[in-house]
C-alpha positions as a LaTeX table, in Angstrom:
\begin{tabular}{lrrr}
\hline
Residue & $x$ (\AA) & $y$ (\AA) & $z$ (\AA) \\
\hline
Unk1 & 117.00 & 111.26 & 93.56 \\
Unk2 & 119.37 & 109.06 & 92.72 \\
Unk3 & 119.95 & 105.48 & 90.75 \\
Unk4 & 122.25 & 104.60 & 93.89 \\
Unk5 & 120.44 & 102.96 & 96.49 \\
Unk6 & 121.57 & 102.32 & 100.48 \\
Unk7 & 120.45 & 98.18 & 101.13 \\
Unk8 & 120.52 & 97.85 & 104.87 \\
Unk9 & 119.33 & 95.39 & 107.77 \\
Unk10 & 120.75 & 93.03 & 105.25 \\
Unk11 & 121.63 & 88.79 & 106.10 \\
Unk12 & 125.67 & 88.39 & 107.04 \\
Unk13 & 125.70 & 85.89 & 103.83 \\
Unk14 & 123.43 & 88.11 & 102.07 \\
Unk15 & 126.58 & 88.15 & 98.69 \\
Unk16 & 126.15 & 90.65 & 95.70 \\
Unk17 & 124.68 & 88.06 & 92.82 \\
Unk18 & 121.53 & 87.61 & 95.22 \\
Unk19 & 120.54 & 91.66 & 95.33 \\
Unk20 & 121.59 & 91.11 & 91.82 \\
Unk21 & 118.78 & 88.58 & 91.18 \\
Unk22 & 115.85 & 90.48 & 93.34 \\
Unk23 & 116.94 & 94.15 & 92.16 \\
Unk24 & 116.47 & 92.59 & 88.81 \\
Unk25 & 112.80 & 91.98 & 89.40 \\
Unk26 & 111.92 & 95.58 & 88.77 \\
Unk27 & 115.29 & 97.06 & 86.76 \\
Unk28 & 118.25 & 97.16 & 84.63 \\
Unk29 & 120.72 & 96.72 & 87.83 \\
Unk30 & 124.43 & 98.80 & 87.04 \\
Unk31 & 125.70 & 97.41 & 90.28 \\
Unk32 & 125.65 & 95.73 & 94.06 \\
Unk33 & 128.27 & 96.22 & 96.42 \\
Unk34 & 128.18 & 94.72 & 99.73 \\
Unk35 & 130.08 & 96.38 & 102.08 \\
Unk36 & 132.83 & 94.00 & 103.87 \\
Unk37 & 135.11 & 94.46 & 107.17 \\
Unk38 & 138.08 & 94.75 & 105.67 \\
Unk39 & 139.90 & 92.42 & 108.67 \\
Unk40 & 137.69 & 89.22 & 108.62 \\
Unk41 & 135.88 & 90.04 & 105.00 \\
Unk42 & 132.21 & 89.24 & 106.75 \\
Unk43 & 129.58 & 91.44 & 105.57 \\
Unk44 & 129.19 & 94.42 & 107.64 \\
Unk45 & 124.71 & 94.35 & 107.12 \\
Unk46 & 124.53 & 97.24 & 104.21 \\
Unk47 & 124.95 & 97.58 & 100.66 \\
Unk48 & 124.68 & 100.10 & 97.63 \\
Unk49 & 123.04 & 99.12 & 94.52 \\
Unk50 & 123.18 & 101.37 & 91.56 \\
Unk51 & 119.55 & 101.06 & 88.39 \\
Unk52 & 119.22 & 101.94 & 85.56 \\
Unk53 & 117.10 & 104.69 & 85.92 \\
Unk54 & 115.79 & 106.51 & 88.63 \\
Unk55 & 112.14 & 105.18 & 87.68 \\
Unk56 & 113.94 & 101.49 & 88.81 \\
Unk57 & 115.19 & 102.83 & 91.67 \\
Unk58 & 111.90 & 103.95 & 92.95 \\
Unk59 & 110.40 & 100.76 & 91.82 \\
Unk60 & 113.06 & 98.81 & 94.29 \\
Unk61 & 112.36 & 101.49 & 96.79 \\
Unk62 & 108.70 & 100.69 & 96.88 \\
Unk63 & 108.98 & 96.83 & 96.46 \\
Unk64 & 111.99 & 96.33 & 98.67 \\
Unk65 & 111.88 & 98.50 & 101.54 \\
Unk66 & 110.88 & 95.64 & 104.61 \\
Unk67 & 110.89 & 92.91 & 102.12 \\
Unk68 & 111.99 & 90.18 & 104.39 \\
Unk69 & 115.25 & 88.96 & 103.54 \\
Unk70 & 116.33 & 85.60 & 105.34 \\
Unk71 & 114.07 & 87.32 & 107.90 \\
Unk72 & 115.52 & 89.68 & 107.91 \\
Unk73 & 113.34 & 92.99 & 106.71 \\
Unk74 & 114.86 & 95.13 & 103.94 \\
Unk75 & 115.99 & 99.03 & 104.55 \\
Unk76 & 116.02 & 100.31 & 100.77 \\
\hline
\end{tabular}
């Protein structure tokens, strides 16, 4: 298993700071990248979060899969 997690079904208002803070509850967050539309700059509804190690990544999956963010269940 890798430390880089796909996070889908994000609200379009989600920011890197929000995800870093949320995933930081279960371990060290190495990086967060919210994918954006090149033309408009609007978030595309998914991101990649890289955790510090495999155990932290597994805890993040367990805790945040189907976690409601602005009423939308996340897919981790």
